[in-house]
CSV table of C-alpha atoms and ligand atoms in Angstrom, one decimal:
chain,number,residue,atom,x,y,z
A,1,UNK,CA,27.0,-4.1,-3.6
A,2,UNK,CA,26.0,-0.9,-4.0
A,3,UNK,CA,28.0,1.7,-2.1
A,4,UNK,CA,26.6,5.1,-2.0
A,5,UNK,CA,23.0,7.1,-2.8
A,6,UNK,CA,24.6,8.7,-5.8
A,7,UNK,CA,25.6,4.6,-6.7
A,8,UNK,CA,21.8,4.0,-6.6
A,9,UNK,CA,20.5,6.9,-7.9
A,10,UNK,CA,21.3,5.4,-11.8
A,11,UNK,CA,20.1,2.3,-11.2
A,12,UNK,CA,16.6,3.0,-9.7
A,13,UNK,CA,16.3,5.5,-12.3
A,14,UNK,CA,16.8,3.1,-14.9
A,15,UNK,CA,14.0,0.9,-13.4
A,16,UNK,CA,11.5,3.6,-13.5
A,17,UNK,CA,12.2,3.7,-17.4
A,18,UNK,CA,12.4,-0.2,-17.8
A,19,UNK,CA,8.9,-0.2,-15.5
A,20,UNK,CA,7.1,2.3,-17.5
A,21,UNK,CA,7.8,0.9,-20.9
A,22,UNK,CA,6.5,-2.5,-19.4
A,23,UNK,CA,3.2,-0.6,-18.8
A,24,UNK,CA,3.7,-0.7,-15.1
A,25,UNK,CA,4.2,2.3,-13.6
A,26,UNK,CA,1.3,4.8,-14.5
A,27,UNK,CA,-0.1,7.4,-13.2
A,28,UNK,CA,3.0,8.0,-10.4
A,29,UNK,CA,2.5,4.7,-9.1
A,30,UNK,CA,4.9,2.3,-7.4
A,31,UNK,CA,8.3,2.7,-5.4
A,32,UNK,CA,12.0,1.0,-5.4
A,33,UNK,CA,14.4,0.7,-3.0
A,34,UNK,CA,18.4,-0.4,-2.9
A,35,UNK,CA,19.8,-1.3,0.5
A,36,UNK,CA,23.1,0.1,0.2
A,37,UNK,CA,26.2,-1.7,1.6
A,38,UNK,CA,26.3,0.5,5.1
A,39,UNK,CA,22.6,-0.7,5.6
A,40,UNK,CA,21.1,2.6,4.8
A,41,UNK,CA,18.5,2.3,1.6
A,42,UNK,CA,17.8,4.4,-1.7
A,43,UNK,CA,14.1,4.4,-2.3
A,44,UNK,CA,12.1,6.9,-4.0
A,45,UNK,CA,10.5,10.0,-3.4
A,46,UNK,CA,7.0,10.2,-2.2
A,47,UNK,CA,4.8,11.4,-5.7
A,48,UNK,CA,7.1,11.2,-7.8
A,49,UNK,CA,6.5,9.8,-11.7
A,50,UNK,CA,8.2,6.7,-12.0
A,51,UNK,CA,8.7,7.2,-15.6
A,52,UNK,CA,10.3,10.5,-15.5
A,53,UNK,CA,12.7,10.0,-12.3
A,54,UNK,CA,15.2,12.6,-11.8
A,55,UNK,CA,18.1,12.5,-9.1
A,56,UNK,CA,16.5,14.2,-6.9
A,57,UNK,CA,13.4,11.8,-6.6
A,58,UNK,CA,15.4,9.3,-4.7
A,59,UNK,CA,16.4,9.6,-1.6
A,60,UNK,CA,18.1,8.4,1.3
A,61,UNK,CA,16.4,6.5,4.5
A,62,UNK,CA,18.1,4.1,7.4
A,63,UNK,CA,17.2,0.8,7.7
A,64,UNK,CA,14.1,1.6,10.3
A,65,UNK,CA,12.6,3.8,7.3
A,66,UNK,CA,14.0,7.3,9.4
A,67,UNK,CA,14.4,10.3,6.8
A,68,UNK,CA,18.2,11.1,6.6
A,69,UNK,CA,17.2,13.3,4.4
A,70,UNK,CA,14.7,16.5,3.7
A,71,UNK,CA,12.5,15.0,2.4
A,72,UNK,CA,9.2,12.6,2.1
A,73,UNK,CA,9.8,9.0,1.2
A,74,UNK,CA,7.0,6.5,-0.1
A,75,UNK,CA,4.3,6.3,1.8
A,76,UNK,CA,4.8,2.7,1.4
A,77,UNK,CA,8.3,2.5,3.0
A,78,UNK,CA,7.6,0.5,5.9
A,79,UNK,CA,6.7,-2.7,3.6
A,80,UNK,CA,10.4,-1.9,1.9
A,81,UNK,CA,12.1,-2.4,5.4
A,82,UNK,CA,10.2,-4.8,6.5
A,83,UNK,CA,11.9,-7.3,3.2
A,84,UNK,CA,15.4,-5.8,4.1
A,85,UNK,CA,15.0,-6.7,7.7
A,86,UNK,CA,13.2,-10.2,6.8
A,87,UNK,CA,15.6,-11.7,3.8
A,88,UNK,CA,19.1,-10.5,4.5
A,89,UNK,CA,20.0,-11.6,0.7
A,90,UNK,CA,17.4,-8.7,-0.5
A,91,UNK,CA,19.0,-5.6,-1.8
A,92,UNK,CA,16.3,-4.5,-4.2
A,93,UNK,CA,12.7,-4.0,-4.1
A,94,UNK,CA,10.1,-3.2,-6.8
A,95,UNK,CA,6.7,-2.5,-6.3
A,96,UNK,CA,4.6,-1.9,-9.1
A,97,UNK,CA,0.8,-1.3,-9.9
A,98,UNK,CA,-0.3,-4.3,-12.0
A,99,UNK,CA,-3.1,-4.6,-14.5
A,100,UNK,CA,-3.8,-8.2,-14.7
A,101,UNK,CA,-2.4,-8.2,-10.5
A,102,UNK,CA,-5.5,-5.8,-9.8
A,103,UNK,CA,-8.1,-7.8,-11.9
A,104,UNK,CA,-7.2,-11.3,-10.8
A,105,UNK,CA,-7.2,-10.2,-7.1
A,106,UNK,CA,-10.7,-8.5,-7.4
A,107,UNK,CA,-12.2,-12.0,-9.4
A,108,UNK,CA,-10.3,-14.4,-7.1
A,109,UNK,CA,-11.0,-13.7,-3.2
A,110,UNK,CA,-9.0,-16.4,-1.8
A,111,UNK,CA,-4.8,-15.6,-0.2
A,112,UNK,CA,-3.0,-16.4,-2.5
A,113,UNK,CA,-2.4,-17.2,-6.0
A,114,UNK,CA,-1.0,-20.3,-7.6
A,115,UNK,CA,1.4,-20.0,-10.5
A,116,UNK,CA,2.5,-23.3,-12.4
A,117,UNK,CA,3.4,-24.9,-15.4
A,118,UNK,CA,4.8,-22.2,-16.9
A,119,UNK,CA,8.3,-22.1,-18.4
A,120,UNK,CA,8.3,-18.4,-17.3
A,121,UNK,CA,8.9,-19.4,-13.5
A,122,UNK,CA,11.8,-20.1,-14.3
A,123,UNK,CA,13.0,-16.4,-14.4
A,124,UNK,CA,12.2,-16.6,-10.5
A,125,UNK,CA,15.3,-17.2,-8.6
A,126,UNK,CA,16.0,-20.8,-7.4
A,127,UNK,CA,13.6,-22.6,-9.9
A,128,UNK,CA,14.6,-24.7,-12.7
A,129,UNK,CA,11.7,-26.1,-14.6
A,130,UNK,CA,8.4,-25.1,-15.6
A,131,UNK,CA,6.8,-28.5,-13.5
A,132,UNK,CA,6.5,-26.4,-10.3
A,133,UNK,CA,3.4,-24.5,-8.9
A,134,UNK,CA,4.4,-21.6,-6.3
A,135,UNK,CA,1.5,-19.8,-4.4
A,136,UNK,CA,2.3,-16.0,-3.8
A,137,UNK,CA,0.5,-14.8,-1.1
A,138,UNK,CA,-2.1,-12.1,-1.5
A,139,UNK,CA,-3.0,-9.5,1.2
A,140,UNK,CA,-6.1,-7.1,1.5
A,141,UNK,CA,-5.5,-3.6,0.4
A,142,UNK,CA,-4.6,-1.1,3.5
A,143,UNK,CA,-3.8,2.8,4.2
A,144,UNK,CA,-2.6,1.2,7.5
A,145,UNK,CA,0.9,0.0,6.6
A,146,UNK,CA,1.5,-0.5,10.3
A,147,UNK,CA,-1.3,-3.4,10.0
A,148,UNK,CA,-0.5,-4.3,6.7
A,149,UNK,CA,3.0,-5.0,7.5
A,150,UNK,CA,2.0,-7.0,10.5
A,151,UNK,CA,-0.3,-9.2,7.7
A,152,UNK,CA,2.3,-9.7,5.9
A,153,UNK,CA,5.2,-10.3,8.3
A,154,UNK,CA,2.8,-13.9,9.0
A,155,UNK,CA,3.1,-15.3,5.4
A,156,UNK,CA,5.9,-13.9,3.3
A,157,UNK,CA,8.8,-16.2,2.6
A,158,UNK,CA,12.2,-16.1,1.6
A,159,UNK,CA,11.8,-19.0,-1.1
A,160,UNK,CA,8.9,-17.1,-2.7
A,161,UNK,CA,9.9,-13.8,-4.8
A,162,UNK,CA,6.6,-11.9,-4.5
A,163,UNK,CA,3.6,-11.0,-2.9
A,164,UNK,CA,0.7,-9.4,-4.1
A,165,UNK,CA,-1.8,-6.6,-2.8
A,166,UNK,CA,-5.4,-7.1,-3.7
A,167,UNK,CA,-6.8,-4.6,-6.4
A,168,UNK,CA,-3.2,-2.8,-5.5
A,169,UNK,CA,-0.1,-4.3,-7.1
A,170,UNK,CA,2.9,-6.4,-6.4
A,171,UNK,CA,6.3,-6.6,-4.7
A,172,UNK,CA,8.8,-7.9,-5.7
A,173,UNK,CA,12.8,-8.1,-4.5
A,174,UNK,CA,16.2,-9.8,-5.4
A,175,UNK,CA,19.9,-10.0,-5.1
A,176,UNK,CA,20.6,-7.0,-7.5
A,177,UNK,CA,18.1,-4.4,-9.4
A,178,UNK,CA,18.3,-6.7,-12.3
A,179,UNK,CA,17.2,-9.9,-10.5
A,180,UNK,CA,14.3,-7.6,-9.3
A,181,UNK,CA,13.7,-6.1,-12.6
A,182,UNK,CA,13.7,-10.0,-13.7
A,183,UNK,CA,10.9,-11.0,-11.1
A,184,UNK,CA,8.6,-7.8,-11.6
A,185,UNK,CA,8.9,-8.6,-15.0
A,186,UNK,CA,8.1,-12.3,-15.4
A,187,UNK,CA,5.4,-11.8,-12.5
A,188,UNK,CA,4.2,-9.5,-14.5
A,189,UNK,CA,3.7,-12.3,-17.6
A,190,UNK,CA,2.5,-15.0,-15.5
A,191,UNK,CA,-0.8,-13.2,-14.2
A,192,UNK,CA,-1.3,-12.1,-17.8
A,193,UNK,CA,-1.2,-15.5,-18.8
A,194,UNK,CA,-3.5,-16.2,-15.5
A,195,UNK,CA,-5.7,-13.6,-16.4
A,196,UNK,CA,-6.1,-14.6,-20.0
A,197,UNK,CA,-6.6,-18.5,-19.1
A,198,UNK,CA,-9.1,-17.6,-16.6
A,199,UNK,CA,-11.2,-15.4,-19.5
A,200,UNK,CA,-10.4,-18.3,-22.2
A,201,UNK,CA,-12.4,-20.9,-19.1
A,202,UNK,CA,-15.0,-18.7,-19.0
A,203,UNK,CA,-15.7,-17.7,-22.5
A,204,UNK,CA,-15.7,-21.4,-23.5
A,205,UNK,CA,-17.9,-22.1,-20.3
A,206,UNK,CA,-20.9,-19.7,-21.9
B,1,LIG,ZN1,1.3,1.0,-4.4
């Protein structure tokens, strides 16, 4: 469990590197959270580039998203509490700007999105085989996080690892900042490989 800010401050800023080699944190994008083990979280700095993290870009927030510190958290913060309070197993949160996570949400207007038959779930905690399907939910795009929360709040699950945010990005959470790291990643590969199937359909359809 991780203790203290300064405890969190490595691991968060190793994400940011791991996340921006993976192509997903551009342009200042994204935020990550720890929840430490007095309940207080570590989540990044409002603005900040995700890539190029210093100490000083995360910061420290209690569990109702107050400030304990002088300074601006994400804008997105209330969507990080709101997992902490939800799954008490969470203790790490991604969220990430995703390519093929934008595109598919534009081209498929329905809530959620069905993952299956992939050997890659199995990264996800608590699955064991690729013969699965899982259906992570996806919610409109919002400046409103007090509405968006609410939306969400209604359909995210403990048994699912994700949600998505339509022509947005994902979130993600775990156990640890590497079982989060895992999920954002794998997530990350499945709606490739949904994106790419669903361009394969329709090239072979004209
Ligand atoms: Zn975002």
């Amino acid at each position: 469990m991780t203790a203290s800010l300064q405890d969190a401050i490595p691991p968060i800023v190793a994400a940011g590197n791991f996340l921006h080699a993976q192509g997903l944190a551009p342009a200042t994008s994204g935020n990550y959270s720890l929840r430490l083990g007095d309940g207080n979280i570590a989540i990044t700095v409002s603005g900040a580039h995700k890539g190029r993290l210093t100490d000083s870009d995360v910061m420290l927030i209690a569990a109702d998203g107050t400030p304990l510190e002088n300074k601006r958290p994400s804008a997105e913060t209330l969507l990080h509490t709101q997992i902490y309070d939800l799954f008490p197993t969470a203790r790490a949160i991604l969220h990430v700007h995703s390519r093929p996570g934008v595109v598919l949400t534009r081209v498929m207007r329905g809530n959620a999105i069905v993952l299956q038959g992939c050997e890659m779930l199995k990264a996800f905690p608590g699955i064991h085989t690729h013969a699965t399907s899982i259906a992570l939910p996806v919610f409109d795009n919002s400046q409103d996080m007090q509405a968006l929360s609410q939306e969400v709040a209604q359909r995210i699950r403990a048994d699912l690892p994700a949600y998505l945010i339509r022509e947005h990005g994902f979130y993600v959470w775990g156990q640890d900042m590497p079982a989060a790291e895992r999920s954002a990643e794998a997530l990350e590969f499945l709606l490739w490989c949904e994106l790419q199937t669903l361009q394969a359909q329709t090239g072979a359809r004209a």
